[in-house]
CSV table of C-alpha atoms in Angstrom, one decimal:
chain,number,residue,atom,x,y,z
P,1,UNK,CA,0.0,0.0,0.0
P,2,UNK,CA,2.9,2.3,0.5
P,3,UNK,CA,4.1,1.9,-2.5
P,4,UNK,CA,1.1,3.1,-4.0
P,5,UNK,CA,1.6,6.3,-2.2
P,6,UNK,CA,4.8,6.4,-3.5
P,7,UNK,CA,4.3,5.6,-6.7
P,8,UNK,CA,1.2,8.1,-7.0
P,9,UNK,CA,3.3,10.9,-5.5
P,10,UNK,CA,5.9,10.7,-7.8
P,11,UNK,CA,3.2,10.4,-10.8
P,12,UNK,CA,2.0,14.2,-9.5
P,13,UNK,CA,4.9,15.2,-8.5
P,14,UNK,CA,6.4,14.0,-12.2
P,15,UNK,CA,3.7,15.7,-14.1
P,16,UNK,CA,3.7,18.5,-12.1
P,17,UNK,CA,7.3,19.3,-13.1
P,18,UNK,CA,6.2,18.5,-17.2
P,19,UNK,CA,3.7,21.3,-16.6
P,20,UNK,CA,6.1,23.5,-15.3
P,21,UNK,CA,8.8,22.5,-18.2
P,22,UNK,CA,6.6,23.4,-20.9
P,23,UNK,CA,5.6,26.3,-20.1
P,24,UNK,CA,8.9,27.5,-19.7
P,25,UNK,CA,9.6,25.7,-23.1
P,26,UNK,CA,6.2,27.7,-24.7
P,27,UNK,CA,7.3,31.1,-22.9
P,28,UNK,CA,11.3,31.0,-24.6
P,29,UNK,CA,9.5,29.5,-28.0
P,30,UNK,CA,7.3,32.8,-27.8
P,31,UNK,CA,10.0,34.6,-27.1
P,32,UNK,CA,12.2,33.7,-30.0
P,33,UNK,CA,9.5,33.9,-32.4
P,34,UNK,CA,8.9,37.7,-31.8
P,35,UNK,CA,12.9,37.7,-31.9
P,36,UNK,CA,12.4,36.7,-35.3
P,37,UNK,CA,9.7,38.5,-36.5
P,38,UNK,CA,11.5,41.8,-35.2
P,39,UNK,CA,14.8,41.1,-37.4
P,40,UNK,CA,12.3,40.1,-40.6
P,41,UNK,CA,13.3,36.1,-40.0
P,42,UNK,CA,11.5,34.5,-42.5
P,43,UNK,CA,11.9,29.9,-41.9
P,44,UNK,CA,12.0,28.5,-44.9
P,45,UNK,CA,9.8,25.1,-45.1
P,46,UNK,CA,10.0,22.1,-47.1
P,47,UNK,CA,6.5,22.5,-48.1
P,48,UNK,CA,5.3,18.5,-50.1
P,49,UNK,CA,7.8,16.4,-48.0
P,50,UNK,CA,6.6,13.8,-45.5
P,51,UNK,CA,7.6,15.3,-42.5
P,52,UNK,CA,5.6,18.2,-43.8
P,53,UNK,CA,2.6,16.0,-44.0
P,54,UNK,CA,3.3,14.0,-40.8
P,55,UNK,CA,3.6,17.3,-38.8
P,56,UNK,CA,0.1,18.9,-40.5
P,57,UNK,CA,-1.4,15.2,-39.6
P,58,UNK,CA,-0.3,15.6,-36.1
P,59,UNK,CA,-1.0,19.5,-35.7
P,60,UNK,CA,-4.7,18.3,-36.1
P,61,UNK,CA,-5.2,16.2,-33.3
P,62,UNK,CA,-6.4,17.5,-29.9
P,63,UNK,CA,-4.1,17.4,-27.0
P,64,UNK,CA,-5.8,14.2,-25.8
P,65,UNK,CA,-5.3,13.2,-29.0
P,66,UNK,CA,-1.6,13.6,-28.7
P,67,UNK,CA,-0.8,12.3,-25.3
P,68,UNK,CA,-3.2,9.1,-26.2
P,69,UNK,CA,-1.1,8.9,-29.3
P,70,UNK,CA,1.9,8.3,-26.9
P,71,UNK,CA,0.6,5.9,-24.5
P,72,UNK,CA,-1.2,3.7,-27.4
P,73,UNK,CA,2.6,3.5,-29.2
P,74,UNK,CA,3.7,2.3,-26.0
P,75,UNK,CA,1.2,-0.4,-25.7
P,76,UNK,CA,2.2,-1.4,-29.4
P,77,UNK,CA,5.6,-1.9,-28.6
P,78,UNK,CA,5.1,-4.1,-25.7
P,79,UNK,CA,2.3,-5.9,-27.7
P,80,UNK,CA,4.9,-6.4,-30.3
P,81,UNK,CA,7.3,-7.4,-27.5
P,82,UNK,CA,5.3,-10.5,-26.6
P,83,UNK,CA,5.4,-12.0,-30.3
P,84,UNK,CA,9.0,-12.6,-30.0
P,85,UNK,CA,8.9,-15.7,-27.9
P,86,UNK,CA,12.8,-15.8,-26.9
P,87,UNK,CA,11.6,-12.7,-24.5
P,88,UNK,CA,8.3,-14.1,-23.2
P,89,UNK,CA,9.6,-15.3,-19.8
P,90,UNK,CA,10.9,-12.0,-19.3
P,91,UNK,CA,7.5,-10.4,-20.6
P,92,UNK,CA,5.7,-13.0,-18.0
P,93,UNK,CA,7.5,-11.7,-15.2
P,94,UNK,CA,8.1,-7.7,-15.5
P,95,UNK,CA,4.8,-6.8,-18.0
P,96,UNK,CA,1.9,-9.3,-16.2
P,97,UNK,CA,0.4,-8.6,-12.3
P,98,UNK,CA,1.0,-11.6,-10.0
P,99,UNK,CA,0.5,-11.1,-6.6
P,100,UNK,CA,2.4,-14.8,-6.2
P,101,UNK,CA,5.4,-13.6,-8.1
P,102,UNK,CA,8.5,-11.7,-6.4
P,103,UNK,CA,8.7,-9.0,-8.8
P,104,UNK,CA,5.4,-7.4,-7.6
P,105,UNK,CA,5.9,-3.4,-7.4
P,106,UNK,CA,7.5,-2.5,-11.3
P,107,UNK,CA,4.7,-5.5,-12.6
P,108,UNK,CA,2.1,-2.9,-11.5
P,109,UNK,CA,3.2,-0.6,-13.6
P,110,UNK,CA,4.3,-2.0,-16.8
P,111,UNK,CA,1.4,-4.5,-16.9
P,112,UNK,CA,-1.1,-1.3,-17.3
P,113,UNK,CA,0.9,-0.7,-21.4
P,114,UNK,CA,0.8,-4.9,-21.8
P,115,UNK,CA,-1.3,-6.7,-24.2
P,116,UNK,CA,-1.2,-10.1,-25.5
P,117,UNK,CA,-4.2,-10.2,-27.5
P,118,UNK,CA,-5.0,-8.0,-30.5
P,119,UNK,CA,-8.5,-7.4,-30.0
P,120,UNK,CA,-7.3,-6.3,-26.2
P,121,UNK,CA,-5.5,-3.6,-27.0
P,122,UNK,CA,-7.5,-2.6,-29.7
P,123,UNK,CA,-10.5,-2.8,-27.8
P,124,UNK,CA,-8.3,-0.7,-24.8
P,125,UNK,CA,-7.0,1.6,-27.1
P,126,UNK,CA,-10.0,2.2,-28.7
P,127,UNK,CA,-11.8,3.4,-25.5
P,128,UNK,CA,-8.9,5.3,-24.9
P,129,UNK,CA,-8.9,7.3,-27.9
P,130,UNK,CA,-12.3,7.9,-27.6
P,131,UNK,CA,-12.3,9.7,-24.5
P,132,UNK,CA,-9.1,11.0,-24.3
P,133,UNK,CA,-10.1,14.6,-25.6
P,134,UNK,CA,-13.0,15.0,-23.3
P,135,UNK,CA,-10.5,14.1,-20.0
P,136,UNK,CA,-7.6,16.5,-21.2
P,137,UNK,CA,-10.3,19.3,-22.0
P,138,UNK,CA,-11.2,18.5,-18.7
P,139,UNK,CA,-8.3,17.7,-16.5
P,140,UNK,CA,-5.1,18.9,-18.8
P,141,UNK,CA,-2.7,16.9,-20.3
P,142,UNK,CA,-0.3,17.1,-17.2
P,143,UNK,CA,-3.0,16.5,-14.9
P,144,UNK,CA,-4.4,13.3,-17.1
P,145,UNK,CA,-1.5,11.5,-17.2
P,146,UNK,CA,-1.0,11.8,-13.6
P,147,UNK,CA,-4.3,10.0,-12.8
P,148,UNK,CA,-4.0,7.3,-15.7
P,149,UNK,CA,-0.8,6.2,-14.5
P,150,UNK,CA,-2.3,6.3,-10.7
P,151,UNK,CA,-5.8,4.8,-11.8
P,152,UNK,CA,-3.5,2.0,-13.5
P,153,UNK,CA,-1.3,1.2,-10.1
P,154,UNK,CA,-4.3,1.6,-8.0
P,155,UNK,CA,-6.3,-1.0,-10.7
P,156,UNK,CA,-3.2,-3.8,-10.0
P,157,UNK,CA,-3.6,-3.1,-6.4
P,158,UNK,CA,-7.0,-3.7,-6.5
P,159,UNK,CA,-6.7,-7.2,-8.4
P,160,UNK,CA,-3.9,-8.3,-5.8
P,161,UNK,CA,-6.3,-7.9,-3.0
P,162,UNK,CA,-8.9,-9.8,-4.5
P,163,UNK,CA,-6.4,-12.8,-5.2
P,164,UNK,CA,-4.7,-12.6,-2.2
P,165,UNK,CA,-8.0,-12.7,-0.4
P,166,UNK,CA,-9.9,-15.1,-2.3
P,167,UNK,CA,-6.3,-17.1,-3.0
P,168,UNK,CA,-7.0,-17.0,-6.7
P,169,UNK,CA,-3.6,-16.4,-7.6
P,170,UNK,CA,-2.9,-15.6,-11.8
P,171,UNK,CA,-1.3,-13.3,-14.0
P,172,UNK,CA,-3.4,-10.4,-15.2
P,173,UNK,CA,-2.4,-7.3,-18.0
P,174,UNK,CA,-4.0,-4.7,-19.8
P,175,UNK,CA,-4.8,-0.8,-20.0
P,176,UNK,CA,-8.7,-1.8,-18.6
P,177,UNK,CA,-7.8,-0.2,-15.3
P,178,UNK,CA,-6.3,2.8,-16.3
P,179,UNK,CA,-9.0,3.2,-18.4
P,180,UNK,CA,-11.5,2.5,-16.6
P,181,UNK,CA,-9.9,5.6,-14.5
P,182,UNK,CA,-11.0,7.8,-17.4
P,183,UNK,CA,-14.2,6.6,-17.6
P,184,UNK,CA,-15.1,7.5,-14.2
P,185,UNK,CA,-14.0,10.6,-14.4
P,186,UNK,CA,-15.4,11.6,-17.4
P,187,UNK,CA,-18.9,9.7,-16.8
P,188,UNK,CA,-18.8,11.3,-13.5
P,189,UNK,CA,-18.0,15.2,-14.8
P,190,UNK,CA,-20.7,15.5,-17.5
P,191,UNK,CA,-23.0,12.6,-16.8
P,192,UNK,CA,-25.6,14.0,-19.6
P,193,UNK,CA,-22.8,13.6,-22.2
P,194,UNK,CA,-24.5,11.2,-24.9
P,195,UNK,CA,-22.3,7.9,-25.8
P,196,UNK,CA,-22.7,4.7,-28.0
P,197,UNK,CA,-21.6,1.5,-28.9
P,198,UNK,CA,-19.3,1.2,-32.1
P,199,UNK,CA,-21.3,-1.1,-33.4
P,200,UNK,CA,-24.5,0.0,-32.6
P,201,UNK,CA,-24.3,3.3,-33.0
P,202,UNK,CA,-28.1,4.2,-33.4
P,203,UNK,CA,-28.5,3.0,-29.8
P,204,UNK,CA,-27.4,5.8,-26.9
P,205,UNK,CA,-27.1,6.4,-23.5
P,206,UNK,CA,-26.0,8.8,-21.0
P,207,UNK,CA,-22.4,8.8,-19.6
P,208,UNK,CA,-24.2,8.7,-15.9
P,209,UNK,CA,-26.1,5.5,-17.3
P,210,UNK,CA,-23.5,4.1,-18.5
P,211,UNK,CA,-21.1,4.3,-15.4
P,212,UNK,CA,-23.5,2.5,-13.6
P,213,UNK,CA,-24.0,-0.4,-15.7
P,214,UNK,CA,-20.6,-0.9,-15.5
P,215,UNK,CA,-20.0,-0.5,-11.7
P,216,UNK,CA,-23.0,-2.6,-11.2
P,217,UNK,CA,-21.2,-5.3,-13.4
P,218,UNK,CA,-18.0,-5.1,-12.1
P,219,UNK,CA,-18.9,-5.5,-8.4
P,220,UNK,CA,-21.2,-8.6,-9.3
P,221,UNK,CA,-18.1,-9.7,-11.1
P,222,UNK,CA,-16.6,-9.4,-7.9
P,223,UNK,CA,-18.8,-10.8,-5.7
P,224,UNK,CA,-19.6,-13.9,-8.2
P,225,UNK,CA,-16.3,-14.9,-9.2
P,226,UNK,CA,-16.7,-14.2,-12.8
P,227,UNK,CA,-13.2,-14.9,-14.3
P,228,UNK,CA,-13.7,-13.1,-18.1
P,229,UNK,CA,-12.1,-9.8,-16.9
P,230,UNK,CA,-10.2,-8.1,-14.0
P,231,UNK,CA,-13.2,-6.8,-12.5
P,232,UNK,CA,-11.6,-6.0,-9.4
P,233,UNK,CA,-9.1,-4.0,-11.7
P,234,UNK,CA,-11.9,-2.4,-13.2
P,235,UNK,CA,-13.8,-1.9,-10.2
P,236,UNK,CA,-10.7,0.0,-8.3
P,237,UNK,CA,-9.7,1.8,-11.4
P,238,UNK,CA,-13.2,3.1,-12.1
P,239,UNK,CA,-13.5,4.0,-8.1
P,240,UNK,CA,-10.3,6.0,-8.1
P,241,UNK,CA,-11.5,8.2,-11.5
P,242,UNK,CA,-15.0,9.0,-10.1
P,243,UNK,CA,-13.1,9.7,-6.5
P,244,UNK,CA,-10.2,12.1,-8.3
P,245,UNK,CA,-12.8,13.9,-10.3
P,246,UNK,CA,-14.4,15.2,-7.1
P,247,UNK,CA,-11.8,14.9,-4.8
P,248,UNK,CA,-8.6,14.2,-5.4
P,249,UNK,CA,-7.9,16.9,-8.2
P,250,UNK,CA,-8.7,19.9,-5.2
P,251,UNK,CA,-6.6,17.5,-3.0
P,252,UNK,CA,-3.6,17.0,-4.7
P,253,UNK,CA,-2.7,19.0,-8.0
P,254,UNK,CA,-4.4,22.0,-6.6
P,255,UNK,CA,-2.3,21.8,-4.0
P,256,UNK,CA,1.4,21.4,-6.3
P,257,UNK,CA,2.6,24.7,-6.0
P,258,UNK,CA,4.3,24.7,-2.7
P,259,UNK,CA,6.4,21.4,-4.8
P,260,UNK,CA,6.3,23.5,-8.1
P,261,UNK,CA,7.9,26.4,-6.2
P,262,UNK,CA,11.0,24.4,-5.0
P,263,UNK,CA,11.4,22.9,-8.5
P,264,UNK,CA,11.6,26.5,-9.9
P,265,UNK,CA,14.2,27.2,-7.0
P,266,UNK,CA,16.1,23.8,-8.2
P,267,UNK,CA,15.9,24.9,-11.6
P,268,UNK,CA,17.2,28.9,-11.0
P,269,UNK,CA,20.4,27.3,-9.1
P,270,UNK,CA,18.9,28.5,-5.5
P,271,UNK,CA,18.6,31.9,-6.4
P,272,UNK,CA,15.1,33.6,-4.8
């Protein structure tokens, strides 16, 4: 349990520190662009090339879009990681939750960007994508990653519990938790907010419906034994979203600047 405090703390603490990076980043990128406009510097592009089109590609996506983009390449690579089977005991051990095995804290982690089925991660990252403009619009891109990477800890967490209670011990992976995270949050700050099925799309709900359907699944999952999903992944992951959303933002990133301050000391060499 402590080292989910850990873990979390450095998560905020991490993101925190991005936030403050790029703004300094966007405040010297401002001020060398009105550098250049004042001595008449003119950048000269390589207007047809592919980088030109990758960068126009990429300078239409939403922020969400952006930071999902990052997260759902990760996934990919460790999805790609388990095909080569040379690596797969290594895979077993560092990118899969066992509450049995004795690597147990860095598992945690890594299992949240580990998939060994396609229609896992695409089904994960599909969810993701979805929401991911709606939670950045609402939380910032800083903040966001923060709680995903926290929801995703505090889903593993959840699922050792419930094996080490019931003494179901067995591996589990996937992004459901930290997703689930989002969810929450975002079913839980505009509960009105109309969604849909991808495959039935002339069927809709409301995002307050819809969260509790799934909370209502999860905890019979729970309470029943049903062994398709992680529910008690789901359920903790879901939990922590639609606690952070009311809570734990005011809690914790509203509270960063005392942290943010020292950082900015750090970063001036001491100097007040």
């Amino acid at each position: 349990m402590y080292t989910i405090f850990q873990f979390t703390g450095c998560s905020f603490a991490g993101c925190a520190i991005w936030q403050y990076e790029g703004m300094l980043a966007q405040a010297r990128s401002f001020r060398k662009r009105a550098q250049d406009m004042y001595e008449d510097h003119i950048p000269r592009y390589k207007y047809g090339s592919f980088r030109q089109r990758v960068n126009a590609f990429w300078n239409r996506l939403s922020e969400g879009q952006k930071v999902a983009a990052g997260i759902i390449g990760l996934n990919t690579l460790v999805f790609l990681a388990w095909r080569v089977p040379h690596i797969q005991p290594v895979m077993t051990k560092w990118f899969c939750s066992n509450p049995a095995s004795k690597a147990m804290c860095l598992p945690m982690v890594l299992s949240c960007f580990s998939h060994f089925s396609l229609w896992h991660i695409m089904a994960n990252m599909y969810v993701l994508w979805s929401f991911s403009t709606s939670i950045v619009n609402i939380l910032g891109k800083e903040q966001f990653l923060a709680m995903y990477l926290s929801g995703g800890v505090i889903s593993s967490m959840s699922s050792y519990l419930l094996k080490t209670t019931v003494r179901r011990p067995g591996l589990s992976l996937g992004a459901s938790g930290a997703i689930m995270a989002v969810l929450g949050a975002v079913c839980t700050q505009v509960p009105n907010a109309s969604l849909a099925i991808i495959f039935l799309p002339m069927f809709t709900f409301t995002a307050g419906s819809a969260i509790k359907v799934v909370l209502a699944m999860d905890t019979a999952g729970v309470i029943l034994g049903w062994k398709l999903f992680d529910h008690a992944a789901h359920l903790g992951g879901c939990l922590f979203g639609i606690w952070y959303i009311k809570y734990g933002s005011d809690l914790i990133w509203r509270n960063r600047e005392p942290f943010v301050s020292k950082w900015h000391q750090f970063r001036q060499g001491g100097r007040r």
